[in-house]
Coordinates of C-alpha atoms in Angstrom, one line a residue:
X1 CA 35.2 8.2 78.0
X2 CA 36.2 11.7 79.3
X3 CA 35.2 14.7 77.3
X4 CA 36.9 18.1 76.8
X5 CA 36.1 21.3 75.1
X6 CA 37.7 22.2 71.8
X7 CA 39.8 24.8 73.6
X8 CA 41.2 22.2 75.9
X9 CA 42.0 19.9 73.0
X10 CA 44.6 22.2 71.4
X11 CA 47.5 19.8 72.0
X12 CA 48.8 17.8 69.0
X13 CA 48.7 14.1 69.5
X14 CA 51.8 12.4 68.0
X15 CA 51.1 8.7 68.0
X16 CA 52.5 5.4 66.5
X17 CA 51.4 1.8 66.5
X18 CA 53.4 -1.4 66.2
X19 CA 51.6 -4.4 64.6
X20 CA 52.1 -7.9 63.5
X21 CA 53.0 -8.3 59.8
X22 CA 50.9 -10.6 57.7
X23 CA 52.8 -13.7 56.6
X24 CA 50.2 -14.9 54.1
X25 CA 47.5 -13.2 51.9
X26 CA 44.4 -12.1 53.6
X27 CA 45.9 -12.2 57.1
X28 CA 44.9 -9.2 59.2
X29 CA 47.3 -7.1 61.3
X30 CA 47.0 -7.1 65.0
X31 CA 48.0 -4.2 67.3
X32 CA 51.0 -5.0 69.5
X33 CA 51.9 -1.6 70.9
X34 CA 50.4 1.9 71.1
X35 CA 52.3 5.1 72.1
X36 CA 51.4 8.7 72.0
X37 CA 52.6 12.1 73.3
X38 CA 50.6 15.3 73.6
X39 CA 52.6 18.3 72.4
X40 CA 52.0 22.0 73.0
X41 CA 51.7 23.5 69.5
X42 CA 53.1 26.8 70.6
X43 CA 56.3 25.6 72.2
X44 CA 56.6 22.1 70.7
X45 CA 57.2 20.6 74.1
X46 CA 55.9 17.3 75.4
X47 CA 53.1 17.7 77.9
X48 CA 51.9 14.1 78.5
X49 CA 52.7 10.6 77.2
X50 CA 51.2 7.1 77.2
X51 CA 52.4 3.8 75.9
X52 CA 51.5 0.2 76.3
X53 CA 51.9 -3.2 74.8
X54 CA 48.7 -4.7 73.5
X55 CA 47.9 -8.4 73.7
X56 CA 46.3 -9.6 70.4
X57 CA 43.5 -12.2 70.6
X58 CA 45.7 -14.6 68.6
X59 CA 49.3 -14.7 69.8
X60 CA 50.2 -16.9 66.9
X61 CA 49.9 -13.9 64.6
X62 CA 53.2 -12.5 66.0
X63 CA 56.3 -13.2 63.9
X64 CA 59.6 -12.6 65.6
X65 CA 61.1 -12.2 62.2
X66 CA 59.0 -9.2 61.5
X67 CA 61.1 -6.1 61.1
X68 CA 58.2 -3.9 62.0
X69 CA 57.5 -5.6 65.3
X70 CA 61.2 -5.3 66.2
X71 CA 61.3 -8.6 67.9
X72 CA 58.1 -8.1 70.0
X73 CA 57.5 -11.7 71.0
X74 CA 54.4 -13.5 72.4
X75 CA 56.1 -13.5 75.8
X76 CA 56.5 -9.7 75.7
X77 CA 52.7 -9.1 75.2
X78 CA 51.2 -12.1 76.9
X79 CA 50.5 -10.1 80.1
X80 CA 49.6 -6.9 78.3
X81 CA 46.0 -5.6 78.3
X82 CA 43.8 -6.4 75.3
X83 CA 42.8 -3.4 73.2
X84 CA 39.3 -3.3 74.7
X85 CA 40.9 -2.5 78.1
X86 CA 42.9 0.5 76.8
X87 CA 40.4 1.7 74.2
X88 CA 39.0 4.5 76.4
X89 CA 42.4 5.9 77.1
X90 CA 43.4 5.8 73.4
X91 CA 40.1 7.4 72.5
X92 CA 40.5 10.2 75.1
X93 CA 44.1 10.9 73.8
X94 CA 43.2 11.1 70.2
X95 CA 39.6 12.2 69.8
X96 CA 39.1 15.9 68.7
X97 CA 42.8 16.6 68.6
X98 CA 45.2 17.1 65.7
X99 CA 46.8 13.8 64.9
X100 CA 50.5 13.8 63.9
X101 CA 52.9 11.1 63.0
X102 CA 55.1 9.7 60.2
X103 CA 53.1 8.0 57.5
X104 CA 50.0 7.9 59.8
X105 CA 47.7 8.5 56.8
X106 CA 49.1 5.5 55.1
X107 CA 49.3 3.2 58.1
X108 CA 48.6 4.2 61.7
X109 CA 45.2 5.9 61.3
X110 CA 43.8 2.8 59.5
X111 CA 45.1 0.5 62.3
X112 CA 43.4 2.6 65.0
X113 CA 40.1 2.5 63.2
X114 CA 40.4 -1.2 62.6
X115 CA 41.1 -1.8 66.3
X116 CA 38.0 0.1 67.4
X117 CA 35.9 -1.6 64.7
X118 CA 37.0 -5.0 66.0
X119 CA 35.7 -4.3 69.5
X120 CA 32.5 -2.7 68.2
X121 CA 33.2 0.9 69.5
X122 CA 33.2 4.2 67.6
X123 CA 36.7 5.2 66.6
X124 CA 38.2 8.6 67.6
X125 CA 38.2 11.3 65.0
X126 CA 40.9 13.9 64.5
X127 CA 40.4 17.7 64.3
X128 CA 43.1 17.6 61.6
X129 CA 46.1 15.5 60.7
X130 CA 49.8 16.2 60.1
X131 CA 51.5 13.4 58.3
X132 CA 55.2 14.3 58.5
X133 CA 56.1 11.8 55.8
X134 CA 53.8 13.5 53.3
X135 CA 54.7 17.0 54.5
X136 CA 58.5 16.5 54.4
X137 CA 58.4 14.8 51.0
X138 CA 56.9 18.0 49.7
X139 CA 58.9 20.6 51.6
X140 CA 62.2 19.0 52.5
X141 CA 63.0 17.4 49.1
X142 CA 65.2 14.5 48.5
X143 CA 68.1 15.6 50.6
X144 CA 67.4 12.9 53.2
X145 CA 66.9 10.0 50.8
X146 CA 63.7 8.0 51.0
X147 CA 62.3 10.3 53.9
X148 CA 61.6 7.3 56.1
X149 CA 62.0 8.0 59.8
X150 CA 65.2 5.9 60.2
X151 CA 66.7 7.8 57.2
X152 CA 65.8 11.2 58.6
X153 CA 67.1 10.3 62.1
X154 CA 70.4 9.2 60.6
X155 CA 70.6 12.4 58.5
X156 CA 70.3 14.6 61.5
X157 CA 72.4 12.4 63.8
X158 CA 69.6 11.5 66.1
X159 CA 70.5 7.8 66.5
X160 CA 68.8 4.6 65.4
X161 CA 65.1 4.2 65.1
X162 CA 64.0 1.6 67.6
X163 CA 60.5 0.8 66.0
X164 CA 59.0 1.2 69.5
X165 CA 56.0 3.4 69.6
X166 CA 57.0 6.0 72.3
X167 CA 60.6 6.2 71.0
X168 CA 59.4 6.7 67.5
X169 CA 56.9 9.5 68.2
X170 CA 59.5 11.4 70.2
X171 CA 62.0 10.9 67.4
X172 CA 59.3 12.1 65.0
X173 CA 58.9 15.4 67.0
X174 CA 62.7 16.0 67.0
X175 CA 63.0 15.3 63.3
X176 CA 60.2 17.9 62.6
X177 CA 62.0 20.4 64.8
X178 CA 65.3 19.9 62.9
X179 CA 63.6 20.0 59.5
X180 CA 61.7 23.2 60.4
X181 CA 64.9 24.9 61.6
X182 CA 66.7 24.0 58.4
X183 CA 63.9 25.2 56.2
X184 CA 63.5 28.4 58.3
X185 CA 67.2 29.2 58.0
X186 CA 67.2 28.5 54.3
X187 CA 64.2 30.8 53.7
X188 CA 65.9 33.5 55.8
X189 CA 69.4 33.2 54.4
X190 CA 69.3 31.8 50.9
X191 CA 68.9 34.1 47.9
X192 CA 69.1 33.3 44.3
X193 CA 72.4 31.8 43.2
X194 CA 73.0 34.7 40.8
X195 CA 72.9 37.1 43.7
X196 CA 75.4 35.0 45.6
X197 CA 77.9 34.0 43.0
X198 CA 77.2 34.0 39.3
X199 CA 79.1 30.8 38.7
X200 CA 77.3 28.7 41.3
X201 CA 73.8 28.5 39.9
X202 CA 73.8 24.7 40.0
X203 CA 75.6 24.1 43.2
X204 CA 74.2 21.7 45.8
X205 CA 74.3 23.4 49.3
X206 CA 74.4 20.0 50.9
X207 CA 77.5 18.8 49.1
X208 CA 80.1 18.3 51.9
X209 CA 82.9 18.4 49.4
X210 CA 82.0 21.9 48.3
X211 CA 81.7 23.0 52.0
X212 CA 85.1 21.7 52.8
X213 CA 86.7 23.5 49.8
X214 CA 85.0 26.8 50.8
X215 CA 86.1 26.5 54.4
X216 CA 89.6 25.7 53.4
X217 CA 89.8 28.7 51.1
X218 CA 88.1 31.0 53.6
X219 CA 90.3 30.1 56.5
X220 CA 93.7 29.2 55.0
X221 CA 95.2 32.2 56.8
X222 CA 93.3 31.6 60.1
X223 CA 94.9 31.5 63.5
X224 CA 95.8 28.3 65.3
X225 CA 92.7 28.6 67.4
X226 CA 90.5 29.0 64.3
X227 CA 92.2 26.1 62.6
X228 CA 91.4 23.9 65.5
X229 CA 87.8 25.0 65.4
X230 CA 87.7 24.4 61.6
X231 CA 89.2 20.9 62.0
X232 CA 86.4 20.0 64.4
X233 CA 83.5 21.7 62.7
X234 CA 84.1 21.2 59.0
X235 CA 83.3 17.5 59.0
X236 CA 80.0 18.1 60.9
X237 CA 78.4 21.2 59.4
X238 CA 76.0 20.6 56.6
X239 CA 76.5 23.5 54.2
X240 CA 77.5 27.1 53.7
X241 CA 75.5 30.0 52.2
X242 CA 76.9 33.3 51.1
X243 CA 74.3 36.0 51.6
X244 CA 74.0 39.1 49.6
X245 CA 71.0 41.3 50.1
X246 CA 70.1 43.0 46.8
X247 CA 67.0 44.9 48.1
X248 CA 66.8 48.6 47.6
X249 CA 64.5 49.3 50.6
X250 CA 67.1 49.4 53.3
X251 CA 67.3 53.1 53.9
X252 CA 68.7 53.9 57.3
X253 CA 70.7 50.6 57.5
X254 CA 74.4 51.0 57.7
X255 CA 77.2 48.8 56.5
X256 CA 79.7 48.1 59.3
X257 CA 82.4 50.2 57.5
X258 CA 80.0 53.2 57.6
X259 CA 79.7 53.1 61.4
X260 CA 82.0 55.3 63.5
X261 CA 82.2 53.5 66.8
X262 CA 82.9 56.7 68.8
X263 CA 79.5 58.0 67.7
X264 CA 77.6 55.0 69.1
X265 CA 75.5 55.8 72.2
X266 CA 72.9 53.9 74.2
X267 CA 69.9 54.7 76.4
X268 CA 67.2 52.8 78.2
X269 CA 63.8 52.5 76.6
X270 CA 61.7 53.2 79.7
X271 CA 58.5 51.4 79.0
X272 CA 60.3 48.1 77.9
X273 CA 63.4 48.3 80.1
X274 CA 65.5 47.5 77.1
X275 CA 68.7 49.2 75.8
X276 CA 68.5 51.1 72.5
X277 CA 71.6 51.8 70.5
X278 CA 72.1 55.0 68.5
X279 CA 74.3 56.3 65.7
X280 CA 72.8 59.7 65.2
X281 CA 69.5 57.8 64.8
X282 CA 68.6 54.3 65.9
X283 CA 71.5 52.0 64.9
X284 CA 70.5 49.6 62.2
X285 CA 73.1 47.3 60.6
X286 CA 73.3 45.4 57.4
X287 CA 76.1 43.3 56.1
X288 CA 76.1 42.6 52.4
X289 CA 78.2 39.5 52.4
X290 CA 78.0 36.9 55.2
X291 CA 78.8 33.2 55.2
X292 CA 76.7 31.1 57.4
X293 CA 77.4 27.4 58.2
X294 CA 74.6 25.5 59.8
X295 CA 73.9 21.9 60.5
X296 CA 74.2 19.1 63.1
X297 CA 77.2 19.3 65.4
X298 CA 78.1 16.7 68.0
X299 CA 80.0 19.4 70.0
X300 CA 76.6 20.8 71.1
X301 CA 74.0 18.5 72.7
X302 CA 70.5 18.9 74.0
X303 CA 69.4 17.7 77.5
X304 CA 69.0 14.2 76.2
X305 CA 72.5 14.0 74.8
X306 CA 71.5 14.3 71.1
X307 CA 73.3 16.6 68.6
X308 CA 71.7 20.0 68.1
X309 CA 71.3 22.1 65.0
X310 CA 73.8 24.9 65.2
X311 CA 75.0 27.7 62.9
X312 CA 78.2 29.7 62.7
X313 CA 78.6 33.1 61.1
X314 CA 81.8 34.1 59.4
X315 CA 81.5 37.7 60.5
X316 CA 83.9 40.2 58.8
X317 CA 86.3 42.1 61.1
X318 CA 84.4 45.4 60.5
X319 CA 81.2 43.9 61.8
X320 CA 82.9 42.3 64.8
X321 CA 84.4 45.7 65.7
X322 CA 81.0 47.4 65.6
X323 CA 79.4 44.6 67.7
X324 CA 82.2 44.7 70.2
X325 CA 81.8 48.4 70.6
X326 CA 78.0 48.1 71.1
X327 CA 78.7 45.4 73.7
X328 CA 80.9 47.6 75.7
X329 CA 78.6 50.6 75.6
X330 CA 75.5 48.6 76.5
X331 CA 77.4 46.7 79.3
X332 CA 78.6 50.0 80.8
X333 CA 75.1 51.6 80.6
X334 CA 73.7 48.5 82.4
X335 CA 76.4 48.7 85.1
X336 CA 76.1 52.4 85.6
X337 CA 72.4 52.0 86.1
X338 CA 73.0 49.7 89.1
X339 CA 71.5 46.7 87.5
X340 CA 72.2 43.4 89.2
X341 CA 71.1 41.3 86.3
X342 CA 73.6 38.9 84.7
X343 CA 75.0 40.3 81.5
X344 CA 74.6 38.4 78.3
X345 CA 77.2 39.6 75.8
X346 CA 75.9 41.1 72.6
X347 CA 78.8 39.5 70.8
X348 CA 79.0 35.7 71.3
X349 CA 82.5 34.2 71.5
X350 CA 81.9 32.4 68.2
X351 CA 82.5 35.7 66.4
X352 CA 85.9 35.9 68.0
X353 CA 86.8 32.3 67.3
X354 CA 86.0 32.7 63.6
X355 CA 87.5 36.1 63.1

């Protein structure tokens, strides 16, 4: 077994096992497949992966009717290595790392320990564990039903769960990313219902009917271009949140209507090579009432062709006007300085589409 220092073991090991399912009382489970990915905790990207079928000592334990084994037959594993042969690799992947997976505390961790006990070797021990089933039940609520992996995958439009180890751990990672993004947006954008609208204290932000009604009302006078955008997006976005910031500590922040665009200027911040915008002092904007739609959209896909989490801001015309002016001023400053860098507009086209 290879050894590594604690510092080198900073990756999170997402893993999953597939097993036989007992068909009679007292029958043990046998490992049929092991899959794991090592994930960078800072960027949540996959660094390494390993998966293999495992040949149980008794092939008769396999039931092709088992929903958990997903049709893994004796023929599929007859040429696979026994667990003893892969145990060093499994140990090296797991030992001393943070273990992560969906319901691993209730199932997978125990199966790993049983497999090592069966061959008479010490089992790997985790630095810590992240059980996404337990975690999401506590933080994500009941919005995704029973919180099983298949249900979460369907909720986010990630496709069907295959019940194959490597596919499942990769899906687990994607589900966590989506859930984290939703929770982050909620914590950033949601305020108390009384601050938003006094009559909506009991509203369910995930009610698609309410979303449709709000979008219809908000954009009944939209242009043809906007209407086409609405007809595509309204059936795919999850919910809308009206944001009103009631804090009293926003001195120096201007509402868009308070900004005189002719008074906006820009200069380079020498040490950081960034552009700073001014309106007498540093330009800081606040917008008391924004509507933000965010959710899964099949119009925008990741590198694997899966729908991505997106959000759309219904920016008022006054805000768009200020942002457009800032865009022009910053672009001109960059051009006048002789910069050859590609310009990324301050104002994304989505503002113009939804204006």
